[in-house]
Short mmCIF file of C-alpha atoms and ligand atoms in Angstrom, two decimals:
data_model
loop_
_atom_site.label_atom_id
_atom_site.label_comp_id
_atom_site.label_asym_id
_atom_site.label_seq_id
_atom_site.Cartn_x
_atom_site.Cartn_y
_atom_site.Cartn_z
CA MET A 946 29.87 17.62 13.74
CA SER A 947 26.45 16.63 12.55
CA ARG A 948 25.56 13.03 12.33
CA GLN A 949 24.35 12.15 8.74
CA LEU A 950 21.25 10.47 9.65
CA LEU A 951 17.99 9.70 7.34
CA LEU A 952 14.61 10.13 8.67
CA ALA A 953 11.76 8.34 7.39
CA ILE A 954 8.18 8.99 8.21
CA ASP A 955 5.52 6.07 7.66
CA GLN A 956 2.02 7.67 7.75
CA GLY A 957 -0.34 4.33 7.57
CA THR A 958 -3.85 3.61 7.67
CA SER A 959 -4.04 2.72 11.76
CA SER A 960 -0.75 4.48 12.84
CA SER A 961 2.19 6.67 12.13
CA ARG A 962 5.66 5.86 12.46
CA THR A 963 9.23 7.43 12.20
CA VAL A 964 12.35 5.61 11.82
CA ILE A 965 15.69 7.04 12.11
CA TYR A 966 18.67 5.45 10.09
CA ASP A 967 22.33 6.09 10.30
CA ASN A 968 24.21 7.10 7.14
CA ALA A 969 24.60 3.14 6.15
CA VAL A 970 20.78 3.04 6.17
CA THR A 971 20.83 0.84 9.72
CA VAL A 972 17.84 1.45 12.08
CA ILE A 973 18.98 3.42 14.93
CA GLY A 974 15.51 4.46 16.66
CA SER A 975 11.83 4.56 15.97
CA SER A 976 8.67 5.66 17.40
CA GLN A 977 4.95 4.52 16.39
CA GLN A 978 1.70 5.70 17.77
CA GLU A 979 -2.06 4.75 16.77
CA PHE A 980 -4.62 7.15 15.86
CA ALA A 981 -8.34 6.94 15.85
CA GLN A 982 -10.61 5.74 12.83
CA ILE A 983 -13.90 7.66 12.37
CA TYR A 984 -16.71 5.45 11.00
CA PRO A 985 -19.62 8.12 10.52
CA GLN A 986 -22.01 5.69 8.60
CA PRO A 987 -21.62 2.03 7.27
CA GLY A 988 -19.02 1.90 4.70
CA TRP A 989 -17.73 5.10 5.41
CA VAL A 990 -14.14 5.86 6.86
CA GLU A 991 -12.34 9.23 7.82
CA HIS A 992 -9.34 10.16 9.81
CA ASP A 993 -9.14 13.47 11.33
CA PRO A 994 -6.31 15.20 9.47
CA GLU A 995 -5.41 17.23 12.79
CA ALA A 996 -4.70 13.65 14.50
CA ILE A 997 -2.71 12.51 11.48
CA TRP A 998 -0.60 15.47 11.73
CA ARG A 999 -0.24 15.62 15.57
CA SER A 1000 0.88 12.00 15.46
CA VAL A 1001 3.37 12.61 12.71
CA GLN A 1002 5.07 15.35 14.69
CA ASP A 1003 4.79 13.18 18.01
CA VAL A 1004 6.37 10.45 16.67
CA THR A 1005 9.31 12.17 14.68
CA ARG A 1006 10.20 14.49 17.82
CA GLN A 1007 10.10 11.07 20.04
CA ALA A 1008 12.38 9.39 17.59
CA MET A 1009 14.88 12.23 17.37
CA GLN A 1010 14.82 12.61 21.29
CA ASP A 1011 15.41 8.87 21.56
CA VAL A 1012 18.41 8.99 19.43
CA GLY A 1013 19.66 12.50 20.94
CA ALA A 1014 19.33 13.93 17.28
CA THR A 1015 18.75 17.53 16.46
CA ALA A 1016 17.39 18.92 13.22
CA ALA A 1017 20.96 19.65 12.15
CA ASP A 1018 21.84 15.74 12.24
CA ILE A 1019 19.05 14.81 9.91
CA VAL A 1020 20.47 15.06 6.40
CA ALA A 1021 17.04 14.22 4.62
CA ILE A 1022 13.49 13.00 5.42
CA GLY A 1023 11.55 10.54 3.35
CA ILE A 1024 7.69 10.07 3.46
CA THR A 1025 5.80 7.06 2.72
CA ASN A 1026 1.85 7.16 3.25
CA GLN A 1027 -1.31 5.36 3.06
CA ARG A 1028 -2.31 5.88 -0.48
CA GLU A 1029 -5.33 7.55 -2.14
CA THR A 1030 -6.93 8.85 1.36
CA THR A 1031 -7.81 12.42 0.36
CA LEU A 1032 -7.60 15.83 1.92
CA ILE A 1033 -8.75 19.23 0.86
CA TRP A 1034 -7.24 22.38 2.74
CA ASP A 1035 -7.40 26.08 2.94
CA ARG A 1036 -4.23 27.42 1.25
CA GLN A 1037 -4.42 30.52 3.72
CA THR A 1038 -5.21 28.91 6.96
CA SER A 1039 -3.51 25.18 6.33
CA ALA A 1040 -6.73 23.84 7.99
CA CYS A 1041 -8.66 20.92 6.05
CA ILE A 1042 -12.10 21.73 5.01
CA HIS A 1043 -13.42 17.97 5.78
CA ASN A 1044 -12.07 15.02 7.55
CA ALA A 1045 -9.59 13.10 5.11
CA ILE A 1046 -11.87 10.25 3.50
CA VAL A 1047 -9.84 7.09 3.60
CA TRP A 1048 -9.03 4.47 0.93
CA GLN A 1049 -11.27 2.18 2.37
CA ASP A 1050 -14.28 4.53 1.98
CA ARG A 1051 -17.08 3.02 -0.29
CA ARG A 1052 -19.37 6.26 -0.24
CA THR A 1053 -18.77 7.01 -3.88
CA ALA A 1054 -19.76 3.31 -4.97
CA SER A 1055 -23.07 4.57 -6.80
CA TYR A 1056 -21.23 7.44 -8.31
CA CYS A 1057 -18.74 5.07 -9.80
CA GLU A 1058 -21.47 2.85 -10.68
CA ARG A 1059 -23.19 5.62 -12.71
CA LEU A 1060 -20.00 6.54 -14.48
CA LYS A 1061 -19.34 3.04 -15.58
CA ALA A 1062 -22.87 2.77 -16.84
CA ASP A 1063 -21.93 5.86 -18.99
CA GLY A 1064 -19.09 3.89 -20.25
CA ALA A 1065 -16.40 5.88 -18.67
CA GLU A 1066 -13.99 2.88 -17.44
CA SER A 1067 -12.36 2.02 -20.55
CA LEU A 1068 -11.14 5.75 -21.14
CA VAL A 1069 -10.22 5.61 -17.31
CA SER A 1070 -8.32 2.59 -17.06
CA GLN A 1071 -6.59 3.12 -20.42
CA LYS A 1072 -5.12 6.60 -18.95
CA THR A 1073 -4.53 5.71 -15.42
CA GLY A 1074 -4.21 1.95 -15.20
CA LEU A 1075 -6.67 1.83 -12.43
CA LYS A 1076 -10.27 0.71 -12.10
CA LEU A 1077 -13.58 2.94 -11.59
CA ASP A 1078 -13.50 2.22 -8.06
CA PRO A 1079 -14.29 4.21 -4.85
CA TYR A 1080 -10.66 3.19 -3.45
CA PHE A 1081 -9.36 5.81 -5.46
CA SER A 1082 -8.99 9.72 -4.95
CA ALA A 1083 -10.95 11.43 -7.76
CA THR A 1084 -14.63 10.34 -6.77
CA LYS A 1085 -13.54 11.25 -2.93
CA ILE A 1086 -12.61 14.78 -4.18
CA ALA A 1087 -15.82 15.30 -6.29
CA TRP A 1088 -17.71 14.05 -3.17
CA ILE A 1089 -16.42 16.97 -0.94
CA LEU A 1090 -16.69 19.44 -4.06
CA ASP A 1091 -20.43 18.33 -4.07
CA ASN A 1092 -21.20 18.15 -0.25
CA VAL A 1093 -19.46 20.72 1.44
CA LYS A 1094 -21.01 24.19 1.06
CA GLY A 1095 -19.42 26.86 -0.88
CA VAL A 1096 -16.39 24.66 -1.62
CA ARG A 1097 -16.43 24.04 -5.33
CA GLU A 1098 -16.47 28.02 -6.07
CA ARG A 1099 -13.30 28.24 -3.42
CA ALA A 1100 -11.75 25.57 -5.21
CA VAL A 1101 -12.10 27.00 -8.74
CA ASN A 1102 -10.83 30.43 -7.36
CA GLY A 1103 -7.65 28.54 -6.45
CA GLU A 1104 -8.16 29.10 -2.28
CA LEU A 1105 -7.92 25.39 -1.81
CA ALA A 1106 -5.44 22.49 -2.13
CA PHE A 1107 -6.03 18.67 -2.67
CA GLY A 1108 -3.44 16.16 -1.24
CA THR A 1109 -3.01 12.75 -0.78
CA VAL A 1110 -1.67 12.15 2.83
CA ASP A 1111 2.17 12.66 1.69
CA SER A 1112 1.09 16.07 0.12
CA PHE A 1113 -0.74 16.92 3.25
CA LEU A 1114 2.23 16.22 5.43
CA LEU A 1115 4.67 18.11 2.93
CA TRP A 1116 2.63 21.13 3.23
CA ARG A 1117 2.32 20.76 6.87
CA LEU A 1118 6.23 20.03 7.05
CA SER A 1119 7.15 23.05 4.95
CA GLY A 1120 4.86 25.59 6.84
CA GLY A 1121 2.52 25.92 3.89
CA ARG A 1122 5.18 26.61 1.42
CA VAL A 1123 5.20 23.56 -0.65
CA HIS A 1124 2.16 21.91 -2.54
CA ALA A 1125 3.69 18.88 -4.44
CA THR A 1126 3.27 15.30 -4.45
CA ASP A 1127 5.49 12.26 -6.21
CA ALA A 1128 4.46 10.27 -9.32
CA SER A 1129 3.62 7.16 -7.36
CA ASN A 1130 1.20 8.94 -5.22
CA ALA A 1131 -0.41 10.90 -8.04
CA SER A 1132 -0.88 7.49 -10.11
CA ARG A 1133 -3.35 6.39 -7.65
CA THR A 1134 -5.80 9.42 -7.91
CA LEU A 1135 -7.48 8.48 -11.14
CA LEU A 1136 -6.50 11.85 -12.40
CA PHE A 1137 -2.88 11.32 -13.57
CA ASN A 1138 -2.14 10.31 -16.83
CA ILE A 1139 0.64 7.27 -16.33
CA HIS A 1140 1.98 7.32 -20.00
CA ARG A 1141 2.25 11.11 -20.15
CA GLN A 1142 3.19 11.62 -16.42
CA GLU A 1143 0.68 14.55 -16.18
CA TRP A 1144 -2.70 15.72 -14.64
CA ASP A 1145 -5.14 14.86 -17.40
CA ASP A 1146 -7.84 17.25 -18.58
CA GLU A 1147 -10.22 14.77 -19.90
CA LEU A 1148 -10.47 12.99 -16.62
CA LEU A 1149 -10.58 16.17 -14.67
CA GLN A 1150 -13.47 17.17 -16.80
CA LEU A 1151 -14.91 13.48 -16.10
CA PHE A 1152 -15.17 13.97 -12.63
CA ASP A 1153 -15.58 17.74 -12.57
CA ILE A 1154 -12.74 18.51 -10.62
CA PRO A 1155 -10.72 22.03 -11.08
CA ARG A 1156 -7.28 21.96 -11.97
CA GLU A 1157 -6.45 24.74 -9.47
CA LEU A 1158 -6.78 21.92 -6.72
CA LEU A 1159 -3.97 19.79 -7.61
CA PRO A 1160 -0.27 19.66 -6.48
CA THR A 1161 2.85 19.68 -8.73
CA VAL A 1162 4.15 16.16 -9.70
CA LEU A 1163 7.78 15.37 -8.84
CA ASP A 1164 10.00 12.27 -9.01
CA CYS A 1165 10.13 10.22 -6.04
CA ALA A 1166 13.49 11.41 -4.95
CA ALA A 1167 13.29 15.14 -5.46
CA ASP A 1168 13.89 18.29 -3.58
CA PHE A 1169 10.40 18.73 -2.05
CA GLY A 1170 11.40 21.62 0.19
CA VAL A 1171 12.59 22.00 3.69
CA THR A 1172 10.82 21.97 7.04
CA ASP A 1173 9.83 24.74 8.70
CA ASP A 1174 12.03 26.00 11.85
CA GLU A 1175 9.30 25.07 14.03
CA THR A 1176 8.34 21.64 13.53
CA LEU A 1177 11.70 20.04 13.98
CA GLY A 1178 13.54 22.96 15.32
CA GLY A 1179 15.36 23.35 12.15
CA ALA A 1180 15.31 23.43 8.41
CA VAL A 1181 15.58 19.68 7.37
CA PRO A 1182 15.27 18.80 3.42
CA ILE A 1183 12.35 16.45 2.53
CA CYS A 1184 13.96 14.42 -0.30
CA GLY A 1185 12.01 11.42 -0.87
CA ILE A 1186 8.15 10.32 -1.35
CA ALA A 1187 6.28 7.20 -2.33
CA GLY A 1188 3.09 5.66 -1.66
CA ASP A 1189 3.31 2.73 0.99
CA GLN A 1190 3.19 -0.23 -1.61
CA GLN A 1191 5.64 1.47 -3.98
CA ALA A 1192 7.91 2.24 -1.29
CA ALA A 1193 8.00 -1.32 -0.22
CA LEU A 1194 9.10 -2.48 -3.46
CA ILE A 1195 11.95 0.31 -3.36
CA GLY A 1196 12.66 -0.79 0.07
CA GLN A 1197 13.20 -4.52 -1.38
CA ALA A 1198 15.51 -3.02 -4.04
CA GLY A 1199 12.87 -4.01 -6.65
CA PHE A 1200 14.65 -1.84 -9.36
CA GLU A 1201 15.10 -4.24 -11.89
CA LYS A 1202 12.14 -5.34 -14.50
CA GLY A 1203 10.76 -8.79 -13.11
CA THR A 1204 11.63 -8.06 -9.39
CA THR A 1205 8.39 -8.78 -7.30
CA LYS A 1206 7.64 -8.25 -3.61
CA SER A 1207 4.97 -9.37 -1.55
CA THR A 1208 3.77 -7.67 1.56
CA TYR A 1209 1.94 -9.65 4.12
CA GLY A 1210 0.33 -7.29 6.73
CA THR A 1211 -3.28 -6.99 7.25
CA GLY A 1212 -3.81 -7.77 3.50
CA CYS A 1213 -1.14 -8.86 1.10
CA PHE A 1214 0.07 -6.35 -1.69
CA VAL A 1215 1.77 -7.73 -4.57
CA ILE A 1216 3.86 -5.53 -7.18
CA ALA A 1217 5.93 -6.85 -10.13
CA ASN A 1218 8.31 -4.29 -11.51
CA THR A 1219 7.40 -4.23 -15.41
CA GLY A 1220 10.28 -1.92 -16.38
CA ASP A 1221 9.54 1.07 -18.51
CA LYS A 1222 6.58 -0.52 -20.09
CA ALA A 1223 3.09 0.04 -18.59
CA LEU A 1224 1.61 -3.53 -19.02
CA ALA A 1225 -1.98 -3.42 -19.28
CA SER A 1226 -3.77 -6.36 -17.25
CA GLY A 1227 -6.34 -8.82 -18.81
CA ASN A 1228 -6.85 -10.00 -15.44
CA GLN A 1229 -8.23 -7.20 -13.21
CA LEU A 1230 -4.74 -6.14 -11.90
CA LEU A 1231 -3.75 -2.58 -11.77
CA THR A 1232 -0.83 -0.73 -13.65
CA THR A 1233 0.71 1.62 -11.67
CA VAL A 1234 4.03 3.93 -11.36
CA ALA A 1235 6.42 1.61 -9.26
CA SER A 1236 8.92 4.70 -8.83
CA ARG A 1237 10.00 7.59 -10.96
CA ILE A 1238 13.68 8.28 -10.18
CA ASP A 1239 15.95 10.90 -12.22
CA GLY A 1240 12.79 11.46 -14.58
CA LYS A 1241 12.81 7.71 -15.46
CA VAL A 1242 9.43 6.31 -14.77
CA THR A 1243 9.36 2.52 -13.84
CA TYR A 1244 5.93 0.89 -14.10
CA GLY A 1245 4.43 -1.80 -12.00
CA LEU A 1246 1.63 -4.35 -12.05
CA GLU A 1247 -0.20 -4.67 -8.79
CA GLY A 1248 -2.64 -6.93 -7.02
CA SER A 1249 -4.04 -7.49 -3.68
CA VAL A 1250 -5.50 -10.08 -1.31
CA PHE A 1251 -7.94 -8.36 0.99
CA VAL A 1252 -7.29 -10.79 3.87
CA ALA A 1253 -3.85 -12.10 4.84
CA GLY A 1254 -2.52 -11.56 8.50
CA SER A 1255 -6.02 -10.57 9.42
CA ALA A 1256 -7.35 -14.07 8.83
CA MET A 1257 -4.82 -14.77 11.85
CA GLN A 1258 -6.50 -12.26 13.68
CA TRP A 1259 -9.85 -13.99 12.81
CA LEU A 1260 -8.47 -17.26 14.12
CA ARG A 1261 -7.57 -15.50 17.03
CA ASP A 1262 -10.33 -13.21 17.94
CA GLU A 1263 -13.62 -14.64 16.31
CA LEU A 1264 -12.82 -18.50 16.50
CA GLY A 1265 -10.66 -18.29 19.60
CA ILE A 1266 -8.67 -21.23 18.34
CA ILE A 1267 -5.17 -19.59 18.54
CA ASP A 1268 -3.77 -17.45 21.42
CA SER A 1269 -1.51 -15.40 19.27
CA ALA A 1270 -0.61 -15.15 15.24
CA PRO A 1271 2.80 -16.63 15.66
CA GLU A 1272 1.22 -19.98 17.35
CA SER A 1273 -0.26 -20.53 13.78
CA GLU A 1274 3.40 -21.59 12.96
CA SER A 1275 3.93 -24.23 15.62
CA ILE A 1276 0.36 -25.45 14.92
CA ALA A 1277 1.17 -25.92 11.05
CA LYS A 1278 4.57 -27.41 11.78
CA THR A 1279 3.18 -30.29 13.65
CA THR A 1280 0.00 -30.74 11.49
CA GLY A 1281 1.89 -30.58 8.05
CA ILE A 1282 0.23 -29.78 4.75
CA VAL A 1283 -3.71 -30.25 4.86
CA ASP A 1284 -5.17 -31.46 1.82
CA ASP A 1285 -9.17 -31.89 2.35
CA VAL A 1286 -9.90 -28.84 4.51
CA HIS A 1287 -10.02 -25.57 2.66
CA VAL A 1288 -10.52 -22.17 4.40
CA VAL A 1289 -11.44 -19.54 1.79
CA PRO A 1290 -11.17 -16.22 3.61
CA ALA A 1291 -13.37 -14.20 1.24
CA PHE A 1292 -14.45 -11.99 4.40
CA ALA A 1293 -14.77 -8.97 1.89
CA GLY A 1294 -15.44 -10.49 -1.27
CA LEU A 1295 -12.47 -12.08 -3.69
CA GLY A 1296 -9.91 -9.54 -5.39
CA ALA A 1297 -7.94 -10.21 -8.44
CA PRO A 1298 -8.29 -12.35 -10.59
CA TYR A 1299 -11.67 -13.26 -9.61
CA TRP A 1300 -13.30 -9.76 -8.49
CA ASP A 1301 -16.16 -10.91 -6.97
CA PRO A 1302 -17.48 -8.69 -4.05
CA HIS A 1303 -20.45 -10.52 -3.20
CA ALA A 1304 -18.42 -13.88 -2.32
CA ARG A 1305 -17.97 -14.75 1.16
CA GLY A 1306 -15.68 -17.04 3.23
CA ALA A 1307 -16.36 -20.75 3.69
CA ILE A 1308 -14.51 -23.63 5.36
CA LEU A 1309 -15.12 -26.56 3.11
CA GLY A 1310 -14.14 -30.22 3.25
CA LEU A 1311 -14.44 -31.26 6.98
CA SER A 1312 -14.58 -34.49 8.16
CA ARG A 1313 -15.06 -35.93 11.62
CA GLY A 1314 -11.49 -35.90 12.54
CA SER A 1315 -10.72 -31.91 11.22
CA GLY A 1316 -10.40 -29.94 13.98
CA ARG A 1317 -8.71 -26.77 14.96
CA ASN A 1318 -5.29 -27.66 13.60
CA GLU A 1319 -6.52 -28.30 10.15
CA ILE A 1320 -8.37 -25.23 10.17
CA VAL A 1321 -5.52 -23.11 11.47
CA THR A 1322 -3.05 -24.87 8.86
CA ALA A 1323 -5.98 -24.49 5.94
CA THR A 1324 -5.89 -20.64 6.48
CA LEU A 1325 -2.36 -20.16 6.52
CA GLN A 1326 -2.32 -22.18 3.17
CA ALA A 1327 -4.94 -20.02 1.85
CA VAL A 1328 -2.91 -16.99 2.08
CA ALA A 1329 -0.22 -18.78 -0.24
CA PHE A 1330 -2.65 -20.13 -2.66
CA GLN A 1331 -4.50 -16.56 -3.22
CA THR A 1332 -0.73 -15.32 -3.79
CA ARG A 1333 -0.09 -17.86 -6.30
CA ASP A 1334 -3.51 -16.78 -8.00
CA LEU A 1335 -2.24 -13.27 -8.31
CA ILE A 1336 1.20 -14.30 -9.49
CA ASP A 1337 -0.44 -16.63 -12.29
CA ALA A 1338 -2.54 -13.57 -13.29
CA MET A 1339 0.71 -11.38 -13.60
CA ALA A 1340 2.09 -14.22 -15.55
CA ASP A 1341 -0.84 -14.25 -17.78
CA ASP A 1342 -0.34 -10.27 -18.50
CA GLY A 1343 3.26 -11.07 -19.35
CA ILE A 1344 5.53 -10.84 -16.27
CA ALA A 1345 6.59 -14.03 -14.65
CA PRO A 1346 8.76 -13.54 -11.63
CA SER A 1347 11.83 -15.68 -11.12
CA THR A 1348 11.54 -15.18 -7.23
CA ILE A 1349 9.58 -13.29 -4.76
CA ARG A 1350 11.02 -11.04 -1.99
CA VAL A 1351 8.22 -10.66 1.14
CA ASP A 1352 7.95 -8.40 3.83
CA GLY A 1353 5.37 -7.54 6.60
CA GLY A 1354 4.28 -8.94 9.88
CA MET A 1355 3.44 -12.26 8.84
CA VAL A 1356 6.84 -13.25 7.16
CA ALA A 1357 8.10 -14.15 10.73
CA ASN A 1358 6.09 -17.41 9.84
CA GLY A 1359 8.94 -19.57 8.44
CA TRP A 1360 6.45 -22.43 7.74
CA PHE A 1361 4.19 -20.44 5.66
CA LEU A 1362 7.11 -19.10 3.59
CA GLN A 1363 8.14 -22.49 3.05
CA PHE A 1364 4.59 -23.44 1.96
CA LEU A 1365 4.70 -20.35 -0.32
CA ALA A 1366 7.66 -21.11 -1.95
CA ASP A 1367 6.24 -24.62 -2.86
CA ILE A 1368 2.95 -23.38 -4.07
CA LEU A 1369 4.54 -20.76 -6.31
CA GLY A 1370 7.36 -22.97 -7.39
CA ILE A 1371 9.85 -20.16 -7.22
CA PRO A 1372 12.35 -19.25 -4.30
CA VAL A 1373 10.86 -16.86 -1.58
CA GLU A 1374 13.33 -14.27 -0.16
CA ARG A 1375 13.17 -12.71 3.36
CA PRO A 1376 15.46 -9.63 3.87
CA LEU A 1377 17.21 -8.71 7.07
CA ASN A 1378 15.06 -5.83 7.47
CA VAL A 1379 11.47 -6.83 6.76
CA GLU A 1380 10.14 -3.38 7.36
CA SER A 1381 10.58 -2.55 3.51
CA THR A 1382 8.00 0.33 3.38
CA VAL A 1383 9.49 2.89 5.68
CA LEU A 1384 12.92 1.79 4.28
CA GLY A 1385 12.00 2.49 0.99
CA ALA A 1386 11.30 6.12 1.95
CA ALA A 1387 14.74 6.24 3.56
CA TYR A 1388 16.48 4.89 0.52
CA LEU A 1389 14.65 7.63 -1.49
CA ALA A 1390 15.59 10.55 0.85
CA GLY A 1391 19.25 9.00 0.86
CA LEU A 1392 19.41 9.04 -2.96
CA GLN A 1393 18.52 12.62 -3.18
CA SER A 1394 20.35 13.97 -0.46
CA GLY A 1395 23.60 11.93 -1.81
CA VAL A 1396 24.10 9.68 1.24
CA ILE A 1397 23.46 7.04 -1.21
CA GLU A 1398 25.21 7.56 -4.41
CA SER A 1399 23.25 5.45 -6.87
CA VAL A 1400 20.48 3.18 -7.36
CA ALA A 1401 23.13 0.52 -8.09
CA GLN A 1402 24.75 1.31 -4.59
CA LEU A 1403 21.11 0.82 -3.14
CA ALA A 1404 20.59 -2.41 -4.70
CA GLY A 1405 23.91 -3.75 -2.62
CA LEU A 1406 22.55 -2.46 0.60
CA TRP A 1407 19.71 -4.73 0.36
CA GLN A 1408 20.58 -7.91 2.40
CA ARG A 1409 18.57 -11.15 2.61
CA GLU A 1410 18.15 -12.95 5.76
CA ALA A 1411 16.67 -16.21 4.57
CA LEU A 1412 15.81 -18.06 1.36
CA PHE A 1413 12.88 -20.51 1.05
CA GLU A 1414 13.46 -22.85 -2.07
CA PRO A 1415 10.40 -24.97 -3.38
CA LYS A 1416 11.07 -28.58 -2.41
CA MET A 1417 7.50 -29.96 -3.55
CA SER A 1418 7.25 -31.91 -6.54
CA VAL A 1419 5.12 -30.55 -9.34
CA ASP A 1420 2.55 -33.07 -9.14
CA ARG A 1421 2.04 -32.73 -5.57
CA ARG A 1422 1.66 -28.91 -5.97
CA GLU A 1423 -1.13 -29.41 -8.99
CA GLN A 1424 -2.91 -31.65 -6.54
CA LEU A 1425 -2.99 -29.00 -4.06
CA LEU A 1426 -3.97 -26.13 -6.52
CA ALA A 1427 -6.85 -28.26 -7.93
CA GLY A 1428 -8.20 -28.60 -4.40
CA TRP A 1429 -7.91 -24.80 -4.11
CA GLY A 1430 -9.29 -24.04 -7.24
CA ALA A 1431 -12.56 -26.30 -6.39
CA ALA A 1432 -12.88 -24.62 -3.22
CA VAL A 1433 -12.98 -21.01 -4.63
CA ALA A 1434 -15.38 -22.36 -7.22
CA ARG A 1435 -17.66 -23.12 -4.45
CA VAL A 1436 -17.80 -19.72 -2.76
CA ARG A 1437 -17.91 -17.59 -6.18
CA THR A 1438 -21.37 -15.79 -6.89
CA GLY A 1439 -20.39 -15.22 -10.56
CA GLY A 1440 -20.94 -11.58 -9.56
P1 LIG B 1990 -0.21 -3.79 9.11
O1 LIG B 1990 1.09 -2.96 8.45
O2 LIG B 1990 -1.00 -4.26 7.84
O3 LIG B 1990 -0.71 -3.61 10.36
P2 LIG B 1990 2.03 -5.64 9.97
O4 LIG B 1990 2.95 -5.78 8.80
O5 LIG B 1990 2.57 -5.19 11.18
O6 LIG B 1990 0.38 -5.29 9.21
O7 LIG B 1990 1.61 -7.15 10.28
C1 LIG B 1990 0.85 -7.78 11.20
C2 LIG B 1990 -0.16 -9.18 10.44
O8 LIG B 1990 0.76 -9.99 10.59
C3 LIG B 1990 -1.37 -9.47 11.80
O9 LIG B 1990 -2.37 -9.55 10.80
C4 LIG B 1990 -0.89 -10.63 12.20
O10 LIG B 1990 -1.91 -11.40 12.37
C5 LIG B 1990 0.18 -11.41 11.17
N1 LIG B 1990 1.25 -12.03 11.91
C6 LIG B 1990 1.99 -11.58 12.65
N2 LIG B 1990 2.99 -12.55 13.11
C7 LIG B 1990 2.64 -13.73 12.46
C8 LIG B 1990 3.03 -14.92 12.44
N3 LIG B 1990 4.07 -15.31 13.11
N4 LIG B 1990 2.21 -15.90 11.63
C9 LIG B 1990 1.22 -15.45 10.71
N5 LIG B 1990 0.96 -14.24 10.96
C10 LIG B 1990 1.32 -13.24 11.83
#
């Protein structure tokens, strides 16, 4: 008797992870492995594609071994992945012709500036919902075509394939038989028209990228193919793919218009489901494909805060004033809300809605009695204030959430979540399973394979573990927000 298990692969920026679930989508085993970051020059970030592939195989085999599962026990595989990271490989040998260029890589910044100066940004954002920024895949593809000898000609001849990490893993898992991606990953490339749901010739021309390179775009829950016999010892269907932030929204069962999730890991990523409407932002947020299921596109508005959990690491590693991230909670509890001291953790500039890449961090409002406790508490508060800035921007763009579902490592901190609810003025919901990203990939695989019957059943699987209701008075909230606004104004460069 086979065991009806679901297997989800989360290929992230610093590690790869596989989680195995039973047919009630409860976790029964997992395995994780970090891999090396490659920094060839300041501002450049690469991954070795073989290291990605090895780590994915290792963690998948390990997780299967840990739960005593064979390929026959796995009903379906779901994949979620670091988004935008760009790979190009040889269709004949499956070998990549360059390291993966990671989303964080800024090598194409001046290329983006040139395109902007030529007036290309409005076309790009109108079609893709994104900004003309090195973050997204298109200029990374162009860079490889322009800098690796002989590659452009081979691309035009159809000898090469481009993919984001999901697509690369699908190619490898299927033994080089399938070249496809899903709409959520495609929507992060700068080449995909999110309104028409197809690769866009005008954009391909703008970035000078041959169409022959591109994968087929399928729904997030789809029959992507099966694994070859070698990799997992049998043919297992691959049934779900979504980029990591979209997968987190799916894992939070964010299928209704207005549902909003905020993931607090290293950084913070908020996505609000805007239903079948692609809302264009007047506040520098991104419009993206949140999911595509049964051919139905759901759009999302996305904003991010560059520094969230990593601010706790800064307190620990650079300032040395806490021993561990969880210690921030006990410190904040004894200190209470801090009014005068503000930490603006703009270590890498300020994101939406300010979009000031030249701003830098600051600690403001110190008096003789201010010390470690105030700085730690103010740093936690800053993450909540920045979330509020994003939610305000979303409201201004036309989507105002009535609650927010949170996930990621930082949501273990109950004090932070209570402060977040108070500052947002809406309830904050923490799910039983805070690993929403990988769960979202499992949900997609479950849907397509029939382990989960419908999106409605899926919504019923989501369970809340804790609810944080806003308790603060409006006056108090406004007073704190005014203090935060003044602190941000002090670090902005006007750039
Ligand atoms: P990522 O997926 O980006 O690696 P995780 O979701 O694993 O991140 O979350 C890790 C982050 O959460 C770290 O930056 C850490 O500082 C922060 N973190 C973990 N526990 C707590 C806590 N109790 N309070 C505040 N921050 C925390």
